[in-house]
mmCIF file of C-alpha atoms in Angstrom:
data_model
loop_
_atom_site.group_PDB
_atom_site.id
_atom_site.type_symbol
_atom_site.label_atom_id
_atom_site.label_comp_id
_atom_site.label_asym_id
_atom_site.label_seq_id
_atom_site.Cartn_x
_atom_site.Cartn_y
_atom_site.Cartn_z
ATOM 1 C CA HIS A 1 85.033 78.356 87.009
ATOM 2 C CA VAL A 2 87.169 81.136 85.532
ATOM 3 C CA GLN A 3 88.963 83.359 88.007
ATOM 4 C CA LEU A 4 90.707 86.658 87.369
ATOM 5 C CA VAL A 5 93.038 87.646 90.197
ATOM 6 C CA GLU A 6 94.096 91.280 90.440
ATOM 7 C CA SER A 7 97.087 92.595 92.339
ATOM 8 C CA GLY A 8 99.177 95.735 92.628
ATOM 9 C CA GLY A 9 96.738 98.073 94.293
ATOM 10 C CA GLY A 10 97.597 100.186 97.278
ATOM 11 C CA SER A 11 97.825 103.708 98.629
ATOM 12 C CA VAL A 12 99.773 106.382 96.826
ATOM 13 C CA GLN A 13 100.164 110.136 96.928
ATOM 14 C CA ALA A 14 98.730 112.276 94.166
ATOM 15 C CA GLY A 15 101.096 112.270 91.228
ATOM 16 C CA GLY A 16 102.367 108.809 92.040
ATOM 17 C CA SER A 17 102.255 105.603 90.035
ATOM 18 C CA LEU A 18 100.989 102.054 90.371
ATOM 19 C CA ARG A 19 100.952 99.011 88.135
ATOM 20 C CA LEU A 20 98.068 96.598 88.407
ATOM 21 C CA SER A 21 98.246 92.998 87.261
ATOM 22 C CA CYS A 22 95.577 90.474 86.362
ATOM 23 C CA ALA A 23 96.372 86.776 86.243
ATOM 24 C CA PRO A 24 93.563 84.585 84.910
ATOM 25 C CA SER A 25 93.119 80.953 85.731
ATOM 26 C CA THR A 26 92.233 78.246 83.199
ATOM 27 C CA VAL A 27 91.858 80.652 80.256
ATOM 28 C CA ARG A 28 94.247 82.318 77.846
ATOM 29 C CA ILE A 29 93.937 86.060 77.402
ATOM 30 C CA SER A 30 95.462 86.164 73.948
ATOM 31 C CA THR A 31 92.161 85.824 72.094
ATOM 32 C CA TYR A 32 89.923 87.728 74.520
ATOM 33 C CA CYS A 33 88.927 91.321 74.835
ATOM 34 C CA MET A 34 90.544 92.232 78.149
ATOM 35 C CA SER A 35 89.689 95.269 80.191
ATOM 36 C CA TRP A 36 90.039 97.231 83.399
ATOM 37 C CA PHE A 37 87.100 98.788 85.193
ATOM 38 C CA ARG A 38 86.839 100.748 88.394
ATOM 39 C CA GLN A 39 84.140 101.549 90.889
ATOM 40 C CA ALA A 40 84.203 104.169 93.608
ATOM 41 C CA PRO A 41 81.770 104.111 96.543
ATOM 42 C CA GLY A 42 78.337 105.302 95.487
ATOM 43 C CA LYS A 43 79.220 105.305 91.803
ATOM 44 C CA GLU A 44 78.634 102.962 88.902
ATOM 45 C CA ARG A 45 81.351 100.705 87.621
ATOM 46 C CA GLU A 46 83.062 102.416 84.708
ATOM 47 C CA GLY A 47 85.345 101.254 81.966
ATOM 48 C CA VAL A 48 88.938 102.414 82.257
ATOM 49 C CA ALA A 49 90.751 100.699 79.416
ATOM 50 C CA THR A 50 90.406 97.796 77.007
ATOM 51 C CA ILE A 51 92.789 95.837 74.827
ATOM 52 C CA ASP A 52 91.746 93.569 71.993
ATOM 53 C CA SER A 53 93.434 90.456 70.682
ATOM 54 C CA ASP A 54 95.157 92.485 67.972
ATOM 55 C CA GLY A 55 96.596 94.889 70.519
ATOM 56 C CA SER A 56 94.173 97.720 69.851
ATOM 57 C CA THR A 57 93.434 99.779 72.954
ATOM 58 C CA ASN A 58 90.746 102.136 74.169
ATOM 59 C CA TYR A 59 90.723 104.446 77.171
ATOM 60 C CA ALA A 60 88.252 106.455 79.141
ATOM 61 C CA ASP A 61 88.713 110.171 78.620
ATOM 62 C CA SER A 62 89.449 110.614 82.310
ATOM 63 C CA VAL A 63 92.572 108.433 82.158
ATOM 64 C CA LYS A 64 93.797 108.941 78.621
ATOM 65 C CA GLY A 65 97.446 109.908 78.573
ATOM 66 C CA ARG A 66 98.010 108.676 82.124
ATOM 67 C CA PHE A 67 97.067 104.982 82.046
ATOM 68 C CA THR A 68 98.393 102.271 79.763
ATOM 69 C CA ILE A 69 96.844 98.841 79.316
ATOM 70 C CA SER A 70 99.010 96.010 78.059
ATOM 71 C CA GLN A 71 99.217 92.246 78.083
ATOM 72 C CA ASP A 72 101.988 89.697 78.144
ATOM 73 C CA ASN A 73 100.597 86.676 76.355
ATOM 74 C CA ALA A 74 103.579 84.511 77.244
ATOM 75 C CA LYS A 75 102.905 85.132 80.931
ATOM 76 C CA ASN A 76 99.137 85.222 80.408
ATOM 77 C CA THR A 77 98.973 88.438 82.407
ATOM 78 C CA LEU A 78 97.159 91.723 81.895
ATOM 79 C CA TYR A 79 98.570 95.014 83.198
ATOM 80 C CA LEU A 80 97.421 98.529 83.861
ATOM 81 C CA GLN A 81 100.217 101.043 84.308
ATOM 82 C CA MET A 82 98.926 104.152 86.032
ATOM 83 C CA ILE A 83 100.919 107.364 86.334
ATOM 84 C CA SER A 84 100.119 110.882 87.516
ATOM 85 C CA LEU A 85 97.441 109.493 89.777
ATOM 86 C CA LYS A 86 94.755 111.803 91.095
ATOM 87 C CA PRO A 87 92.477 111.489 94.128
ATOM 88 C CA GLU A 88 89.548 110.968 91.763
ATOM 89 C CA ASP A 89 91.258 107.801 90.532
ATOM 90 C CA SER A 90 90.598 106.205 93.919
ATOM 91 C CA ALA A 91 88.405 103.151 93.403
ATOM 92 C CA MET A 92 88.249 99.403 93.397
ATOM 93 C CA TYR A 93 89.817 98.298 90.136
ATOM 94 C CA TYR A 94 88.542 95.188 88.392
ATOM 95 C CA CYS A 95 89.999 93.056 85.654
ATOM 96 C CA ALA A 96 87.456 91.713 83.186
ATOM 97 C CA ALA A 97 87.465 89.372 80.221
ATOM 98 C CA LEU A 98 84.924 89.309 77.413
ATOM 99 C CA PHE A 99 84.873 85.945 75.690
ATOM 100 C CA VAL A 100 82.328 86.482 72.897
ATOM 101 C CA GLY A 101 81.734 89.136 70.294
ATOM 102 C CA GLY A 102 84.075 91.163 68.165
ATOM 103 C CA TYR A 103 83.654 94.495 69.914
ATOM 104 C CA CYS A 104 86.170 95.692 72.475
ATOM 105 C CA GLY A 105 85.309 99.323 73.085
ATOM 106 C CA ILE A 106 85.308 101.133 76.398
ATOM 107 C CA ASP A 107 81.550 100.699 76.774
ATOM 108 C CA ILE A 108 81.406 96.941 77.228
ATOM 109 C CA ARG A 109 80.208 96.668 80.821
ATOM 110 C CA LYS A 110 76.893 95.035 79.947
ATOM 111 C CA ASN A 111 78.625 92.744 77.479
ATOM 112 C CA ILE A 112 80.890 91.490 80.253
ATOM 113 C CA GLU A 113 77.949 91.007 82.590
ATOM 114 C CA ARG A 114 76.442 88.646 80.037
ATOM 115 C CA PHE A 115 79.412 87.111 78.281
ATOM 116 C CA GLY A 116 82.450 87.683 80.450
ATOM 117 C CA TYR A 117 84.127 87.398 83.822
ATOM 118 C CA TRP A 118 85.018 89.827 86.588
ATOM 119 C CA GLY A 119 87.900 89.666 88.986
ATOM 120 C CA GLN A 120 87.581 90.275 92.719
ATOM 121 C CA GLY A 121 89.145 93.708 92.504
ATOM 122 C CA THR A 122 92.142 95.507 93.959
ATOM 123 C CA GLN A 123 91.860 98.761 95.868
ATOM 124 C CA VAL A 124 93.603 101.927 94.705
ATOM 125 C CA THR A 125 93.645 104.899 97.040
ATOM 126 C CA VAL A 126 95.145 108.226 96.007
ATOM 127 C CA SER A 127 95.525 111.006 98.541
#
């Protein structure tokens, strides 16, 4: 069973920064479409950022310019650097891997539900 373990969440003041990490087990991220999603209470899970095997990235409009997705293939770790955090960024953040298909856009939630894996999530709270 594939596991994606997120870390780095916490509480921060508005305008602050956090870096989230995702460390998969048993799989290599280098050839996957990797992504970060978030879900606030009462809201649907939404795509935040994606990164393809060639390094191409996509971001939700709400985080563009503030969040950066990256991956260290040598360490087999995915990152989400978040700066200028806002209260509306508060959510549970999930790492996800899509293991089939050639599409790695921001709107891949249903693709992941069918052909990918979700992490357990890490909480981000901005006040």
